[in-house]
XYZ file of C-alpha atoms in Angstrom:
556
model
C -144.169 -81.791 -18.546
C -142.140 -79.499 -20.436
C -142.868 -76.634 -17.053
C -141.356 -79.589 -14.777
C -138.464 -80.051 -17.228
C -137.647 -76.915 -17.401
C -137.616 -76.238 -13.635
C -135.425 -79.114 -13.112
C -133.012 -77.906 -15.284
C -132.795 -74.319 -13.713
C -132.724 -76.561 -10.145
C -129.181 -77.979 -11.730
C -127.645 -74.588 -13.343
C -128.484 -72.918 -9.579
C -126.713 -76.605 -8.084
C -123.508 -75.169 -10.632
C -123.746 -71.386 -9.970
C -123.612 -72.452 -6.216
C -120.989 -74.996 -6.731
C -118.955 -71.872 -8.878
C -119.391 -69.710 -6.125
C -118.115 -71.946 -3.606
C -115.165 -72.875 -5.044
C -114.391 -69.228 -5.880
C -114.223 -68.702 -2.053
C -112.468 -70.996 -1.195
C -110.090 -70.505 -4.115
C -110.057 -67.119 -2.577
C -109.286 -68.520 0.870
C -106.586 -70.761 -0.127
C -104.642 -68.133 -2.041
C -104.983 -66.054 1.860
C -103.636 -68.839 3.948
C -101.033 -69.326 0.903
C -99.828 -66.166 1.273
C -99.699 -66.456 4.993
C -97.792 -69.451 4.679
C -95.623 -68.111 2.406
C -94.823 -65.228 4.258
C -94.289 -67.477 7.360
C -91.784 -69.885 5.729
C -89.682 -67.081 4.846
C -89.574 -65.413 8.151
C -88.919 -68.815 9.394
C -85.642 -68.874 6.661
C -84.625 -65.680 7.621
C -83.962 -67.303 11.128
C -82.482 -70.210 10.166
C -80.547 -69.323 6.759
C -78.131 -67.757 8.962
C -76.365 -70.505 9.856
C -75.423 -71.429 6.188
C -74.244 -67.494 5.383
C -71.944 -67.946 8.704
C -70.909 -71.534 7.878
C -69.989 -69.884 3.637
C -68.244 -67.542 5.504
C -65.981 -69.214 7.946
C -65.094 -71.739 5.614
C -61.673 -69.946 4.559
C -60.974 -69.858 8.621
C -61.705 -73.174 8.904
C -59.752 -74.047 6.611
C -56.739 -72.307 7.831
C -57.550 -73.756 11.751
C -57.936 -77.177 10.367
C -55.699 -77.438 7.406
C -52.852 -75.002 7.313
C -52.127 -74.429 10.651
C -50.757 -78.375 11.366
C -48.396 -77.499 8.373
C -46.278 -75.936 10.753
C -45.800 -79.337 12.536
C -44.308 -80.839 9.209
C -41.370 -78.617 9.785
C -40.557 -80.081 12.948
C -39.223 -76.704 14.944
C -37.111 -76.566 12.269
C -38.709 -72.785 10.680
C -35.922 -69.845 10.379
C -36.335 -66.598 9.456
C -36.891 -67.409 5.957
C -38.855 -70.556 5.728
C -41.029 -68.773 8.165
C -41.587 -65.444 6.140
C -42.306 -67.456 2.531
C -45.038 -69.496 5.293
C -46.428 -66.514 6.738
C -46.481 -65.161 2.678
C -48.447 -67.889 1.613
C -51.487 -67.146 4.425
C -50.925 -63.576 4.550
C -52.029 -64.149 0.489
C -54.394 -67.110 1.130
C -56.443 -65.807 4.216
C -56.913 -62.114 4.355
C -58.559 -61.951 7.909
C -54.669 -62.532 8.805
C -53.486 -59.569 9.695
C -50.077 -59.917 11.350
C -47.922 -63.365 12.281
C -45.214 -62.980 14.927
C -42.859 -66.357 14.696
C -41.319 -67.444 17.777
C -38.178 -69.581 17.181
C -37.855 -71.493 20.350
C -35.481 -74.314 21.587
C -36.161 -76.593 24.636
C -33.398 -77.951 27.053
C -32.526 -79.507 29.946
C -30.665 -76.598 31.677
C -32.841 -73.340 32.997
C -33.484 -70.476 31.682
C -32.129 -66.989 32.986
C -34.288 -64.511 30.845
C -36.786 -65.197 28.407
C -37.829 -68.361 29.437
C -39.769 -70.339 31.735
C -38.787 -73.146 33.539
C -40.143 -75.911 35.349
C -37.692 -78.258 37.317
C -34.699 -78.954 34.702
C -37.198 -78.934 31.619
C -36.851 -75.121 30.113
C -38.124 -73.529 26.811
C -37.034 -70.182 25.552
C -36.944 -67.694 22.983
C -34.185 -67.680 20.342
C -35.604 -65.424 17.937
C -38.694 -63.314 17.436
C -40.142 -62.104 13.955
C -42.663 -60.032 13.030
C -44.533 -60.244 9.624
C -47.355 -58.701 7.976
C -48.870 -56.197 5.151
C -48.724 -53.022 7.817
C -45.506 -54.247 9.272
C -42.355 -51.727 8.498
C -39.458 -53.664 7.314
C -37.411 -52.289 10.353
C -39.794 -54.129 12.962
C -39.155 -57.784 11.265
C -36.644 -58.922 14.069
C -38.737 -58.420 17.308
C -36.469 -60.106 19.619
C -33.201 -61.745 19.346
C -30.477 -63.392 22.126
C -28.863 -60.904 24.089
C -30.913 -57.781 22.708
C -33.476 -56.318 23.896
C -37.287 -56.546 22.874
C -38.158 -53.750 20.023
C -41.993 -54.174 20.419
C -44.956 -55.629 21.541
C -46.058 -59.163 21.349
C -43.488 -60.955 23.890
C -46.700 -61.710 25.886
C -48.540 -64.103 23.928
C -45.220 -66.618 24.157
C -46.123 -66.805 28.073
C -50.260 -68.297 28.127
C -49.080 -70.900 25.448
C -45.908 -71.944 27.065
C -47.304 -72.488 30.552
C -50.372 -74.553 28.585
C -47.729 -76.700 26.883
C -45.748 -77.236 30.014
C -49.212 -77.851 31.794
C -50.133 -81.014 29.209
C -46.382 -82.614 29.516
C -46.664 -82.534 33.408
C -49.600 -84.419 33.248
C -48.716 -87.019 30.135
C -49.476 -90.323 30.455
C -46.240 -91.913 29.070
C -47.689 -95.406 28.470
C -50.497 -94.113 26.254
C -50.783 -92.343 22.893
C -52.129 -89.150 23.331
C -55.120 -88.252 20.475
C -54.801 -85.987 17.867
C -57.834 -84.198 19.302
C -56.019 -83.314 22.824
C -52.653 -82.424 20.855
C -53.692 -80.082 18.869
C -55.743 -78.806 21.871
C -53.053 -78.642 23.932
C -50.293 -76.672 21.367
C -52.966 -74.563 20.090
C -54.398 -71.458 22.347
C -57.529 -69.335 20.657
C -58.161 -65.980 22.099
C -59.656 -62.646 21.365
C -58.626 -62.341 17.488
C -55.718 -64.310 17.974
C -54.496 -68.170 17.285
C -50.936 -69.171 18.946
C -49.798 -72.383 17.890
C -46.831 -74.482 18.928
C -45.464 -77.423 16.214
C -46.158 -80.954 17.835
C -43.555 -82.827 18.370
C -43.413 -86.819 17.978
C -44.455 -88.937 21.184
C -41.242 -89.959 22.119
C -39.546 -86.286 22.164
C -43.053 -86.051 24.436
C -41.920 -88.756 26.938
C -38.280 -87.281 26.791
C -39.816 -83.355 27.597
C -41.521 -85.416 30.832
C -38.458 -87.001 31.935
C -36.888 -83.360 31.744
C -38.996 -81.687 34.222
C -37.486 -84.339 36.581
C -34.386 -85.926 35.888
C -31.058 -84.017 34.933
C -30.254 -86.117 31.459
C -26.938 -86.878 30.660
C -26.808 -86.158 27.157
C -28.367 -83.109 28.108
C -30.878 -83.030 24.583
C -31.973 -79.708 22.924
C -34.941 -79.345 20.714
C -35.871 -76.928 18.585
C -39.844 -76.087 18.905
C -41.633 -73.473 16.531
C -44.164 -70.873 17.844
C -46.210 -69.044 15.780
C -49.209 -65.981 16.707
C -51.425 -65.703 14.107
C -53.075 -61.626 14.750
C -57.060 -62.040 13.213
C -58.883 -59.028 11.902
C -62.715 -60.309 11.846
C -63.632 -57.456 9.804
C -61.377 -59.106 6.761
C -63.946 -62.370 6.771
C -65.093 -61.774 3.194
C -69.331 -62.281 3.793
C -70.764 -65.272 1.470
C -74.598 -64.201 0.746
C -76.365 -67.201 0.202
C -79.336 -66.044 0.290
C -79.326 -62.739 -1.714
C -82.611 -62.214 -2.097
C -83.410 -63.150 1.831
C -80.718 -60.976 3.043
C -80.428 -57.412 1.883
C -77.310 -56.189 4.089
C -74.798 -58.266 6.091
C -72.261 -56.641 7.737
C -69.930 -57.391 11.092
C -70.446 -55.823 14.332
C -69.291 -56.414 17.897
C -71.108 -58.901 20.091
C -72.297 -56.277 21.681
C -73.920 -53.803 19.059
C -77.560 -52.726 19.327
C -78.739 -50.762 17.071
C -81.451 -48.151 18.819
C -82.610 -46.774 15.255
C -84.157 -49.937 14.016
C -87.399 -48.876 12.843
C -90.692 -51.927 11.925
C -89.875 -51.379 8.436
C -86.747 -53.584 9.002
C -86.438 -57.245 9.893
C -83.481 -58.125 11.746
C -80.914 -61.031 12.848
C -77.532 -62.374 14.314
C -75.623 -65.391 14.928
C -71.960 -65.064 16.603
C -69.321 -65.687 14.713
C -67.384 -67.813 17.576
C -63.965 -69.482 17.723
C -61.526 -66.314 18.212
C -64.128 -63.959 16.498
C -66.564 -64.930 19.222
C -66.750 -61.301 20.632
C -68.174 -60.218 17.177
C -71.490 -61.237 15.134
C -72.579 -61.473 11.953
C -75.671 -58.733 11.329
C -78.399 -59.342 9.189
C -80.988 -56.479 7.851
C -84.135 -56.523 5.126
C -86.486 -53.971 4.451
C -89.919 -55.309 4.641
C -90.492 -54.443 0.857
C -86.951 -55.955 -0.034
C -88.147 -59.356 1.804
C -92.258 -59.032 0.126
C -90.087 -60.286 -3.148
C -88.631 -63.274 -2.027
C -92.392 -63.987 -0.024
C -94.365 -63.614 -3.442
C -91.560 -65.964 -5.502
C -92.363 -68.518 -2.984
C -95.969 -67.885 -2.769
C -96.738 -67.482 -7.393
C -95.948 -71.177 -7.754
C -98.388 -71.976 -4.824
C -100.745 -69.896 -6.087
C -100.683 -71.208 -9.830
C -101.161 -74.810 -8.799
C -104.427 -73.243 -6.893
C -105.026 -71.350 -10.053
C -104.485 -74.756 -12.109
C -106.638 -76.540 -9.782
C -109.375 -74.048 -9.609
C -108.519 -73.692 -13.633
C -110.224 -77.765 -13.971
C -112.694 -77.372 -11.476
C -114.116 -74.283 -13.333
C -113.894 -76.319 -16.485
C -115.380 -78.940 -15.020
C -118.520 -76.942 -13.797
C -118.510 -75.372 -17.703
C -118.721 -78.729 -19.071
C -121.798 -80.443 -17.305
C -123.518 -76.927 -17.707
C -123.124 -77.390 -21.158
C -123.847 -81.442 -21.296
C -126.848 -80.070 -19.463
C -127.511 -77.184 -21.838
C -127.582 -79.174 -24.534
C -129.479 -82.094 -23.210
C -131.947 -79.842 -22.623
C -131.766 -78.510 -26.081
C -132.132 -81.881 -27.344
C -134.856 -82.590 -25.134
C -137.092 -79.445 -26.383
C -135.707 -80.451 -30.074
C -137.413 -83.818 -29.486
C -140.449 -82.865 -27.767
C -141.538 -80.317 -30.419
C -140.080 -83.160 -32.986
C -142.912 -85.650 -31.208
C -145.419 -82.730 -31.158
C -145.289 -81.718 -34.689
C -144.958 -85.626 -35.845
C -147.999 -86.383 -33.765
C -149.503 -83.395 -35.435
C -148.530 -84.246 -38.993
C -150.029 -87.951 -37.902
C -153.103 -86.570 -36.604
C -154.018 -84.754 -39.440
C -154.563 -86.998 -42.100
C -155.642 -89.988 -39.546
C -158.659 -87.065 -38.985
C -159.603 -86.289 -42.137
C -159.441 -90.181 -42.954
C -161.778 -90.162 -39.934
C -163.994 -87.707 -40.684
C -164.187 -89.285 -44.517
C -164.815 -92.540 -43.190
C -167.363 -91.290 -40.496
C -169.811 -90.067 -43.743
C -169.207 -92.785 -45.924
C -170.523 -95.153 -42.608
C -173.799 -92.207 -41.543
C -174.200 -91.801 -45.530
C -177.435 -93.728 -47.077
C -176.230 -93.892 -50.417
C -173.686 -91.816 -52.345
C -173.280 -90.454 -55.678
C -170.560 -91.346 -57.968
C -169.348 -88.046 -57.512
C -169.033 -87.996 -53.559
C -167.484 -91.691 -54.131
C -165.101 -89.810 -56.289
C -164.238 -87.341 -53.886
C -163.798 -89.269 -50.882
C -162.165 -91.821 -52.513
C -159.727 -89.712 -53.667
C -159.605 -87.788 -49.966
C -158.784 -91.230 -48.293
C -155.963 -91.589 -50.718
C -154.332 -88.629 -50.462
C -154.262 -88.966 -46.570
C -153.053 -92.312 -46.944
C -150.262 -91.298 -49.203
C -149.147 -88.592 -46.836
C -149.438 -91.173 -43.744
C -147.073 -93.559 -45.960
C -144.639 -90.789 -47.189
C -144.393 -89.411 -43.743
C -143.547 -93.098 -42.142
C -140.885 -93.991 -44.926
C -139.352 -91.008 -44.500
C -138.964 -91.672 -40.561
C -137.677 -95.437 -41.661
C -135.833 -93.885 -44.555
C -133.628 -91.795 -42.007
C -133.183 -94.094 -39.088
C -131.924 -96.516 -41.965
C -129.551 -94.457 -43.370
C -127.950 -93.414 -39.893
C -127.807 -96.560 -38.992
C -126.115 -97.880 -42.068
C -128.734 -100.532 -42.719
C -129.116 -99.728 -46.495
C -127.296 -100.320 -49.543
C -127.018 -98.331 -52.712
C -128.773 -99.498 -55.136
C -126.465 -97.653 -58.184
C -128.059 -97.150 -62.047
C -127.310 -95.516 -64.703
C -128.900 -92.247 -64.664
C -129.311 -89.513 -67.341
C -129.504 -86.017 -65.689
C -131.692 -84.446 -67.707
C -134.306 -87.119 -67.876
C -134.588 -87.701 -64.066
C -134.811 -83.728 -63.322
C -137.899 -83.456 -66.264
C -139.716 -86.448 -64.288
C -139.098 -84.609 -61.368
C -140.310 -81.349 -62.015
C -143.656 -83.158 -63.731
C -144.290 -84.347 -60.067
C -143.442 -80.456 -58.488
C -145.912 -79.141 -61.053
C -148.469 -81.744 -60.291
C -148.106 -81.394 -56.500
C -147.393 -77.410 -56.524
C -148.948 -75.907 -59.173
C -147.511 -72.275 -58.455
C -143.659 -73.683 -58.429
C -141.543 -72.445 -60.627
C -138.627 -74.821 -61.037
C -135.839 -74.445 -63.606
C -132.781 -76.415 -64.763
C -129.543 -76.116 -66.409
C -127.052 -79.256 -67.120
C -123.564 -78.717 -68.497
C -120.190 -81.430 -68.489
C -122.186 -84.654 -68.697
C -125.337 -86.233 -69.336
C -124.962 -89.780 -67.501
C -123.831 -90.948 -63.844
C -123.747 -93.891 -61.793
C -126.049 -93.620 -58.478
C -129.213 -94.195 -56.499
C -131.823 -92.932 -58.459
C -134.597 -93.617 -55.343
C -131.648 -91.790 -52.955
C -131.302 -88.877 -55.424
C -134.926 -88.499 -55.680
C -135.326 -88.569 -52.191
C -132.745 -85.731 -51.810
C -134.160 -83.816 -55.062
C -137.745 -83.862 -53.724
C -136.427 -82.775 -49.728
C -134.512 -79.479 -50.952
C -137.333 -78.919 -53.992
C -139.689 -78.685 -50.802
C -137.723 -77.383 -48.496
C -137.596 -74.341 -51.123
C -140.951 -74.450 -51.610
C -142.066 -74.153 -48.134
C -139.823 -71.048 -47.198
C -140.557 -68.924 -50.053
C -143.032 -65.855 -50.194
C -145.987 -66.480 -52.348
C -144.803 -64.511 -55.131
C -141.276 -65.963 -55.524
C -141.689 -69.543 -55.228
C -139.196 -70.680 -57.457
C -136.497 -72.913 -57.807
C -133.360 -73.231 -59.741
C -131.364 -76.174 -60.335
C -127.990 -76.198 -61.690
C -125.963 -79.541 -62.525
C -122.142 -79.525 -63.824
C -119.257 -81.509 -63.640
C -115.904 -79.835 -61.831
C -113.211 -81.971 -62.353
C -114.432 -85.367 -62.218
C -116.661 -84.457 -59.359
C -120.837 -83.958 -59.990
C -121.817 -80.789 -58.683
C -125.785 -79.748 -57.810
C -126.827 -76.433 -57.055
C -130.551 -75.467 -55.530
C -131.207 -71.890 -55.125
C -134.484 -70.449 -54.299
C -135.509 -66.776 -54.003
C -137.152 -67.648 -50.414
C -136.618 -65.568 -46.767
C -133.152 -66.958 -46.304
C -131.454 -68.229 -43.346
C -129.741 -66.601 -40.668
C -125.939 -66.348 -40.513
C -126.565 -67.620 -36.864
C -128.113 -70.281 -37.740
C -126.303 -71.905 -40.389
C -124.092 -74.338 -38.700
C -127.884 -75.918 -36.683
C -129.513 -76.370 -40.164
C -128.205 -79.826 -40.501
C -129.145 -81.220 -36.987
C -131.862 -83.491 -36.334
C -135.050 -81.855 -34.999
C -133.514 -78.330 -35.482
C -136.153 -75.813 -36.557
C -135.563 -72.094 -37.095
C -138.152 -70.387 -35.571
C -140.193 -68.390 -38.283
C -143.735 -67.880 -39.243
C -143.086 -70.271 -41.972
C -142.564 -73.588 -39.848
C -145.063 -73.133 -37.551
C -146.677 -76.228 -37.990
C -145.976 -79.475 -40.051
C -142.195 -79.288 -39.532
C -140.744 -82.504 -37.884
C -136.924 -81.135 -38.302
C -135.774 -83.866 -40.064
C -135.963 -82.690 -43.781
C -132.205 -81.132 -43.735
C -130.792 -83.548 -41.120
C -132.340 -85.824 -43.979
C -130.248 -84.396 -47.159
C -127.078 -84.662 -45.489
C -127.390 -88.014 -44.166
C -128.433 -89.033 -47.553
C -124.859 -86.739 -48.832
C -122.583 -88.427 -46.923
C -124.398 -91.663 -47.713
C -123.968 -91.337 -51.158
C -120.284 -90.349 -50.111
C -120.415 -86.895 -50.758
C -120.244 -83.060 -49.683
C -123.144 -81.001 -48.865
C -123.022 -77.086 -47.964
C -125.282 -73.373 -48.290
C -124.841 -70.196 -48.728
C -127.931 -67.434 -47.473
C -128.995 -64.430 -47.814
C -131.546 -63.240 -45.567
C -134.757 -62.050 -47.824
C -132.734 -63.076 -50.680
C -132.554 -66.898 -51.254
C -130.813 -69.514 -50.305
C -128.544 -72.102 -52.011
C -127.338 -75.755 -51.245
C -124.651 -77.156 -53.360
C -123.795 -80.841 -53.365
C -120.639 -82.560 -54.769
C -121.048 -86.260 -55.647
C -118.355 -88.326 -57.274
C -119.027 -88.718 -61.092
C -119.394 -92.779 -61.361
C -119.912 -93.783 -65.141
């Protein structure tokens, strides 16, 4: 039985080394595809991620296109010389990717143009005055352009495109309806290669009036000032927003049409264009594959610690039915050697009571003296039959709570001489010794203090050598507490083995204990201890002795 136990529990600890092993691979497995997927996800945001560096970076050109630029508007054609330089200061100091504004100050009338104009029908615009302004330009090259002087520099031809767009949208106005905001500023704004010219709208009815120009002769012959200015754009000024540091290890600007022929597999690459009037240059990403491994394994730790974590409780898991079954089947052998030796301990004195009655039944007659002896065999047997049952009862009572104390006066000294009458009556060759000190009376359970007396008298009894079976026994009171001391001079008990002393059915294994040992005896005493609301501990030496000490409280 034991044989089939046993295999069945190495069938279950192979069922948990598999299940260990399993889980280990694919613990192992997970942490691969993790990886993968890590390293995946971040290629996959080195694509995309782009798009939020380029939208960081733009953002100051956006919001010069979308915000500053209609500023001009409030002025309405109105800008001189100096209203337009302090302008021009304020972006030239606001957007750095400004290089250089050239200010057009232009007037539209109803009466053509000679030079420096263009002219459609009787509606003409022209150039007044032409300004320069920038960091890099020299203070002699403000004044481009002025009426009836000649041009200084370059620039005249970016009035031309814009004009002829301008004169384009008012030859095709729709007089009865509003125009949008949307095809306005579409219409007075022209984006080219790193350059923004932008004419100040005018108010809907000057619109209608400019329409009725390019056809009709107007008596009042009107003239309206209109404001032009040409914004010069240096891409390479866009200060680069790195959002993603530790994605992107260089960004840098570089023509639409740069193609790097060096670019080796160590490097991962990108682009997006930067558009609008930068459109013919790109924004240029680079990573080393090393730089990039540190932003894949800060993505793929936490992934990897939750696997770890859940691994972590499966493991634990696995640990804690092999030890529910480890100790089960410690508790199983504890039992089945506690049933073996009880049945033992049973079936010895139920055999001799056997045997005794078998020759009083065969037996003719007897003699007094064989009446005597088998008299006195049956009740010996029967005594240890009783002793051994009450103890079971005894035990399974106090576990279970089903007792009460009984509490007496006691006097020490007294109950330890009675005792030690019945150790020298039952082992002759016991050498038992007392010493009492602090008190000579207590309140307790004499039968319960017996019982735990007689338990520890033979539990130093049995595990002694032949020549030192003996016994001291030491009781004091220690501040209001009554403390018991038993100390033998028997083989002692291994360090190891201490802390399983106390458990039921827990035998050391020595030569000793071979037979007659249920396990209980120990178990016994401290049940009995805490009973009786107390403290029970020992201290060993191996081949030295051993010695329990037991604190009660001092009732009197």
């Amino acid at each position: 039985m034991v044989s089939q136990k046993d295999s069945g529990y190495r069938k279950n600890f192979s069922l948990i080394v598999t299940f260990i092993g399993l889980i280990s691979v694919v613990f192992i497995l997970s942490l691969f595809l993790a990886f993968n997927f890590s390293k995946k996800n971040i290629e996959n945001d080195f694509v995309s991620a782009k798009a939020n560096v380029l939208e960081e970076s733009i953002k100051p050109y956006n919001d010069f296109f979308l915000n500053k630029l209609p500023e001009i508007s409030f002025y309405n054609g109105y800008l001189d010389s100096a209203s337009a330089s302090k302008f021009t200061d304020t972006i030239l100091m606001q957007y750095p990717f400004v290089s250089r504004v050239t200010f057009y100050d232009t007037e539209v009338k109803n009466e053509r143009y000679e030079d420096h104009g263009i002219n459609l029908g009787d509606f003409a615009i022209g150039m007044k005055n032409v300004y320069q302004f920038g960091k890099s330009v020299h203070k002699d090259s403000v004044r481009l352009f002025g009426q009836n002087e000649a041009v200084k520099g370059a620039g005249l031809e970016d009035f031309n495109p814009v004009t002829l767009k301008l004169i384009n949208f008012i030859q095709k106005l729709d007089t009865t309806k509003v125009p949008t905001q949307e095809d306005l500023f579409s219409n007075f704004t022209d984006i080219r290669h790193n350059r923004i010219d932008y004419f100040n709208i005018p108010s809907f009815e000057i619109l209608k009036v400019y329409k009725r120009m390019i056809s009709t002769k107007l008596e009042t012959e009107p003239v309206y000032q209109q404001d032009m200015l040409s914004f010069e754009l240096d891409p390479n000024k866009i200060k680069i927003k790195n959002t993603r540091p530790l994605l992107y290890q260089n960004i840098r600007i570089e023509p639409i049409t740069y193609d790097p022929i060096d670019t080796t597999s160590e490097y991962i690459t990108g682009e997006i264009t930067l558009g609008g009037p930068f459109s013919d240059y790109k924004l240029y990403f680079t990573s080393s594959r090393d730089f990039v491994k540190k932003e894949i394994f800060s993505f793929f730790w936490p992934i990897a610690a939750l696997l770890l974590l859940f691994y972590g409780v499966l493991v634990l898991v696995a640990f804690l039915i092999y030890r529910n079954l480890n100790i089960n089947h410690k508790m199983f052998k504890l039992q089945y050697d506690f049933v073996t030796n009880l049945t033992h301990e049973f079936k010895t004195p139920v055999s001799v009571i056997k045997i005794a009655g078998n020759n009083i039944k065969s037996a003719t007659s007897l003699s007094e003296k064989e009446q005597k002896l088998y008299g006195k065999i049956l009740d010996e047997e029967a005594d240890k039959l009783n002793g051994l049952m009450n103890k079971l009862l005894a035990f399974t009572q106090i576990e279970n709570k089903a007792i009460t104390l009984n509490k007496d006066s006691v006097t020490i000294e007294d109950f330890i001489e009675s005792s030690l009458d019945a150790y020298a009556l039952k082992y002759p060759d016991f050498e038992v010794s007392y010493e009492v000190s602090g008190f000579k009376t207590f309140i307790t359970d004499p039968v319960l203090l017996g019982s735990l007396f007689d338990n520890l008298a033979e539990n130093a009894y049995k595990y002694s050598p032949v020549n030192k079976k003996k016994l001291h026994i030491t009781a004091r009171m220690i501040k209001d507490r009554i403390v018991l001391r038993f100390r033998d001079e028997g083989i002692g008990i291994p360090s190891s083995e201490i802390n399983n002393i106390f458990k039921k059915f827990y035998r050391i294994q020595n030569r000793y204990n071979q037979n007659g040992s249920v396990g209980l005896g120990l178990a016994f005493c401290k049940e009995l201890v805490n009973f009786m609301n107390g403290e029970i501990s020992v201290k060993s030496v191996v081949d030295k002795g051993t010695e329990f000490k037991i604190v009660l409280p001092y009732n009197n």
